[in-house]
């Protein structure tokens, strides 16, 4: 009975980036007992009288770029998984496409837990007339645009290091043209940095170091006669030495912590190997 159920809907559906005339969407595979899954996407302009629904069927893989949409327009997307046992319930996404003069396909890539890289493509129009770009960012989503921080960028890439851990940030970009005019803002990206996590080996090393300091504090409170008596027993001395009491062990633990190489992540939040459809 279970094997004949339709698949679950795809998970983690999100609009990765947009341009004036295309939308890139990605999702995680749906759960199903049928390994031969495909996906359907139905989309339409919202808040229009005709609201004609367009459909892409039989998509293989987990990314798609939908072409030939209207610029600066609000679209609704419905994504379903399909197997031989039926079609899943839809997942809904709603997204505006970019204006023609705005930076296109703005994308956030996580280089480290608290380091974000922004990249984008040039405006659809006046591409050769761009002088530079301005990137706006804030950690307060309720702030007005005049309160956002901003930085000029000469290329189409900027890295934000040393952000707050486990925190939300918003980013947007505008193009500055040679005549001084500015484009409309790109769509805003809402990004959360990762939590600060200690590796297991780090935690063990810090725990051992704390224990060493605690034992050294206890030993320092003993008078010389008691300490000499305690250390006169080989078993007692062996127990203390096995716990790493002593400066040499302390230095060894700290060196192992300081020499620990940090792991880094250089892949995008989601892969960008898109299949494109012109409809």
Coordinates of C-alpha atoms in Angstrom, one line a residue:
X1 CA 0.0 0.0 0.0
X2 CA 2.8 2.4 0.9
X3 CA 4.7 1.8 -2.3
X4 CA 1.8 3.0 -4.4
X5 CA 1.4 6.4 -2.8
X6 CA 2.4 9.6 -4.8
X7 CA 5.7 11.1 -3.9
X8 CA 6.2 13.7 -1.2
X9 CA 6.5 17.3 -2.5
X10 CA 10.1 18.5 -3.2
X11 CA 11.7 20.1 -0.2
X12 CA 13.8 23.3 0.3
X13 CA 12.3 24.9 -2.8
X14 CA 13.7 28.4 -3.4
X15 CA 14.3 31.0 -6.0
X16 CA 18.0 31.2 -6.3
X17 CA 18.3 34.3 -8.5
X18 CA 16.3 36.3 -11.0
X19 CA 17.0 38.6 -14.0
X20 CA 14.6 40.7 -16.1
X21 CA 13.6 37.8 -18.2
X22 CA 14.5 34.6 -16.3
X23 CA 14.1 32.9 -13.0
X24 CA 16.4 30.3 -11.5
X25 CA 14.8 27.8 -9.1
X26 CA 16.3 24.9 -7.1
X27 CA 14.9 22.3 -4.7
X28 CA 16.0 19.2 -2.8
X29 CA 14.8 15.7 -4.1
X30 CA 11.4 14.6 -3.0
X31 CA 11.0 11.4 -1.0
X32 CA 9.6 8.5 -3.0
X33 CA 9.9 4.7 -3.3
X34 CA 10.1 5.3 -7.0
X35 CA 13.6 6.3 -8.1
X36 CA 12.5 7.6 -11.5
X37 CA 11.2 11.0 -10.4
X38 CA 10.5 14.0 -12.5
X39 CA 9.2 17.4 -11.7
X40 CA 6.5 19.8 -13.0
X41 CA 6.5 23.5 -12.7
X42 CA 3.3 25.6 -13.3
X43 CA 3.7 29.4 -13.2
X44 CA 1.6 32.5 -13.9
X45 CA 1.6 36.2 -13.4
X46 CA -0.1 37.1 -10.1
X47 CA -2.8 39.8 -9.9
X48 CA -3.6 39.9 -13.6
X49 CA -7.0 39.2 -15.1
X50 CA -5.9 36.6 -17.7
X51 CA -3.5 34.9 -15.4
X52 CA -2.6 32.3 -18.0
X53 CA -0.9 29.3 -16.5
X54 CA 2.2 28.0 -18.2
X55 CA 3.6 24.6 -17.5
X56 CA 7.0 22.8 -17.7
X57 CA 6.7 19.0 -17.5
X58 CA 9.1 16.1 -17.0
X59 CA 12.0 18.1 -15.5
X60 CA 14.9 15.8 -14.5
X61 CA 17.3 17.0 -11.9
X62 CA 16.7 19.6 -9.2
X63 CA 17.4 23.0 -10.8
X64 CA 15.7 24.9 -13.6
X65 CA 16.0 28.3 -15.3
X66 CA 12.7 29.5 -16.7
X67 CA 13.2 31.9 -19.6
X68 CA 11.0 34.5 -21.4
X69 CA 9.2 35.8 -18.4
X70 CA 8.2 39.5 -18.1
X71 CA 10.5 42.0 -16.4
X72 CA 9.7 43.6 -13.1
X73 CA 6.6 41.4 -12.6
X74 CA 5.3 39.2 -9.8
X75 CA 5.1 35.5 -10.6
X76 CA 3.7 32.5 -8.7
X77 CA 5.4 29.1 -9.2
X78 CA 4.0 25.7 -8.2
X79 CA 6.4 22.8 -8.1
X80 CA 5.4 19.2 -7.9
X81 CA 7.2 15.8 -7.9
X82 CA 5.9 13.1 -10.3
X83 CA 6.3 9.3 -10.2
X84 CA 4.5 6.4 -11.8
X85 CA 2.1 6.4 -8.8
X86 CA 1.0 10.0 -9.2
X87 CA 1.8 13.7 -8.6
X88 CA 2.6 15.3 -5.2
X89 CA 1.0 18.3 -3.7
X90 CA 2.5 21.6 -4.9
X91 CA 5.0 23.8 -3.2
X92 CA 4.3 27.5 -3.9
X93 CA 6.9 30.2 -4.5
X94 CA 6.3 33.9 -5.3
X95 CA 8.9 36.1 -6.7
X96 CA 9.4 39.4 -8.6
X97 CA 11.6 39.5 -11.7
X98 CA 14.3 42.2 -11.9
X99 CA 13.9 45.6 -13.6
X100 CA 16.0 45.8 -16.9
X101 CA 18.5 48.3 -15.4
X102 CA 19.1 46.5 -12.1
X103 CA 22.0 44.1 -11.4
X104 CA 20.8 40.7 -12.6
X105 CA 21.0 37.3 -10.9
X106 CA 22.4 38.5 -7.6
X107 CA 23.6 35.5 -5.6
X108 CA 25.0 34.9 -2.1
X109 CA 27.7 32.3 -1.6
X110 CA 28.8 31.2 1.9
X111 CA 32.6 31.1 2.0
X112 CA 32.7 30.5 5.7
X113 CA 30.4 30.4 8.7
X114 CA 30.4 34.2 9.0
X115 CA 31.7 35.2 5.5
X116 CA 29.4 35.9 2.6
X117 CA 30.3 36.6 -1.0
X118 CA 27.9 38.5 -3.3
X119 CA 28.1 38.1 -7.1
X120 CA 25.8 39.4 -9.8
X121 CA 25.6 39.9 -13.5
X122 CA 25.3 43.3 -15.3
X123 CA 22.0 45.0 -16.1
X124 CA 20.1 43.8 -19.1
X125 CA 20.1 47.3 -20.6
X126 CA 22.9 49.9 -20.6
X127 CA 25.5 47.2 -19.8
X128 CA 28.4 49.1 -21.3
X129 CA 27.4 52.3 -19.5
X130 CA 27.9 51.0 -16.0
X131 CA 30.5 53.0 -14.0
X132 CA 30.3 50.9 -10.8
X133 CA 27.9 49.3 -8.3
X134 CA 26.7 50.1 -4.8
X135 CA 25.9 47.3 -2.4
X136 CA 23.5 48.0 0.5
X137 CA 23.4 45.8 3.6
X138 CA 21.9 45.7 7.0
X139 CA 21.4 43.4 10.0
X140 CA 18.1 45.1 10.9
X141 CA 15.3 44.1 8.5
X142 CA 13.1 46.8 9.9
X143 CA 15.5 49.6 9.1
X144 CA 14.6 52.0 6.3
X145 CA 16.9 52.1 3.3
X146 CA 18.5 55.4 4.4
X147 CA 19.8 53.5 7.5
X148 CA 21.4 50.6 5.5
X149 CA 25.2 50.6 5.2
X150 CA 26.5 50.9 1.7
X151 CA 29.8 50.3 -0.1
X152 CA 30.9 51.1 -3.7
X153 CA 32.1 48.1 -5.8
X154 CA 34.0 48.4 -9.1
X155 CA 33.5 44.8 -10.2
X156 CA 30.7 42.4 -9.8
X157 CA 31.9 40.6 -6.7
X158 CA 32.3 41.6 -3.0
X159 CA 33.1 39.6 0.1
X160 CA 31.7 40.4 3.6
X161 CA 34.0 38.8 6.2
X162 CA 33.7 38.8 10.0
X163 CA 29.9 39.1 10.1
X164 CA 28.1 38.2 13.3
X165 CA 27.6 34.5 13.8
X166 CA 24.1 33.1 13.7
X167 CA 22.6 36.3 12.5
X168 CA 20.4 37.6 9.7
X169 CA 21.6 40.0 7.0
X170 CA 19.9 41.7 4.1
X171 CA 21.8 42.6 0.9
X172 CA 20.8 44.5 -2.3
X173 CA 22.7 46.2 -5.1
X174 CA 22.2 49.0 -7.6
X175 CA 24.1 50.0 -10.7
X176 CA 25.7 53.5 -11.1
X177 CA 25.9 54.7 -14.7
X178 CA 28.5 57.1 -16.2
X179 CA 26.0 59.9 -16.3
X180 CA 25.4 59.6 -12.5
X181 CA 22.0 58.0 -12.7
X182 CA 21.3 54.9 -10.6
X183 CA 19.3 51.8 -11.4
X184 CA 16.5 50.5 -9.3
X185 CA 17.6 48.2 -6.5
X186 CA 18.0 44.5 -7.2
X187 CA 15.9 42.0 -5.2
X188 CA 16.9 41.8 -1.6
X189 CA 18.7 38.7 -0.3
X190 CA 17.9 37.6 3.2
X191 CA 20.9 35.5 4.5
X192 CA 21.6 33.9 7.8
X193 CA 25.2 33.2 9.0
X194 CA 26.1 29.9 10.7
X195 CA 26.5 29.3 14.4
X196 CA 30.0 29.4 15.9
X197 CA 30.8 25.7 16.5
X198 CA 33.8 24.1 18.2
X199 CA 35.2 20.9 16.7
X200 CA 35.1 17.9 18.9
X201 CA 38.9 17.8 19.2
X202 CA 38.9 21.4 20.2
X203 CA 36.3 20.8 23.0
X204 CA 38.3 17.8 24.3
X205 CA 41.5 19.9 24.2
X206 CA 39.9 22.8 26.1
X207 CA 38.4 20.3 28.6
X208 CA 41.8 18.8 29.3
X209 CA 43.3 22.2 29.7
X210 CA 40.6 23.3 32.2
X211 CA 41.3 20.1 34.2
X212 CA 45.0 20.8 34.2
X213 CA 44.5 24.3 35.5
X214 CA 42.1 23.0 38.2
X215 CA 44.6 20.4 39.4
X216 CA 47.4 22.9 39.5
X217 CA 45.3 25.2 41.6
X218 CA 44.6 22.3 44.1
X219 CA 48.3 21.4 44.2
X220 CA 49.3 25.0 44.9
X221 CA 47.1 25.0 48.0
X222 CA 48.9 22.0 49.6
X223 CA 51.9 22.6 51.9
X224 CA 55.2 21.1 50.8
X225 CA 55.1 18.2 53.3
X226 CA 51.7 17.0 52.2
X227 CA 52.6 17.4 48.6
X228 CA 55.9 15.5 49.1
X229 CA 54.0 12.7 50.9
X230 CA 51.4 12.5 48.2
X231 CA 54.0 12.2 45.5
X232 CA 56.0 9.6 47.4
X233 CA 53.5 7.0 46.3
X234 CA 54.2 5.8 42.7
X235 CA 50.5 5.1 42.1
X236 CA 49.5 8.6 43.1
X237 CA 52.3 10.2 41.0
X238 CA 51.2 8.0 38.0
X239 CA 47.6 9.1 38.3
X240 CA 48.6 12.8 38.3
X241 CA 51.0 12.4 35.4
X242 CA 48.4 10.6 33.3
X243 CA 46.1 13.6 33.7
X244 CA 48.8 15.7 32.1
X245 CA 49.7 17.9 35.1
X246 CA 52.6 20.1 34.2
X247 CA 53.6 23.0 32.0
X248 CA 54.8 20.8 29.1
X249 CA 51.5 19.1 28.7
X250 CA 49.7 22.4 28.9
X251 CA 51.8 23.8 26.1
X252 CA 51.2 20.7 24.1
X253 CA 47.4 21.0 24.4
X254 CA 47.4 24.7 23.5
X255 CA 49.7 24.1 20.5
X256 CA 47.4 21.4 19.2
X257 CA 44.4 23.8 19.5
X258 CA 46.3 26.7 17.8
X259 CA 47.6 24.5 15.0
X260 CA 44.2 23.1 14.2
X261 CA 43.4 23.9 10.5
X262 CA 39.9 25.5 10.0
X263 CA 37.5 23.9 7.5
X264 CA 36.2 26.1 4.8
X265 CA 33.3 25.9 2.4
X266 CA 33.7 27.4 -1.1
X267 CA 30.6 26.0 -2.7
X268 CA 27.5 28.1 -3.4
X269 CA 24.4 27.7 -1.2
X270 CA 22.9 25.7 -4.0
X271 CA 24.6 24.5 -7.2
X272 CA 24.1 26.5 -10.3
X273 CA 23.9 23.7 -12.9
X274 CA 20.6 24.8 -14.4
X275 CA 18.6 23.4 -17.2
X276 CA 17.1 26.3 -19.2
X277 CA 13.7 26.4 -20.9
X278 CA 12.5 29.1 -23.3
X279 CA 8.7 29.1 -23.3

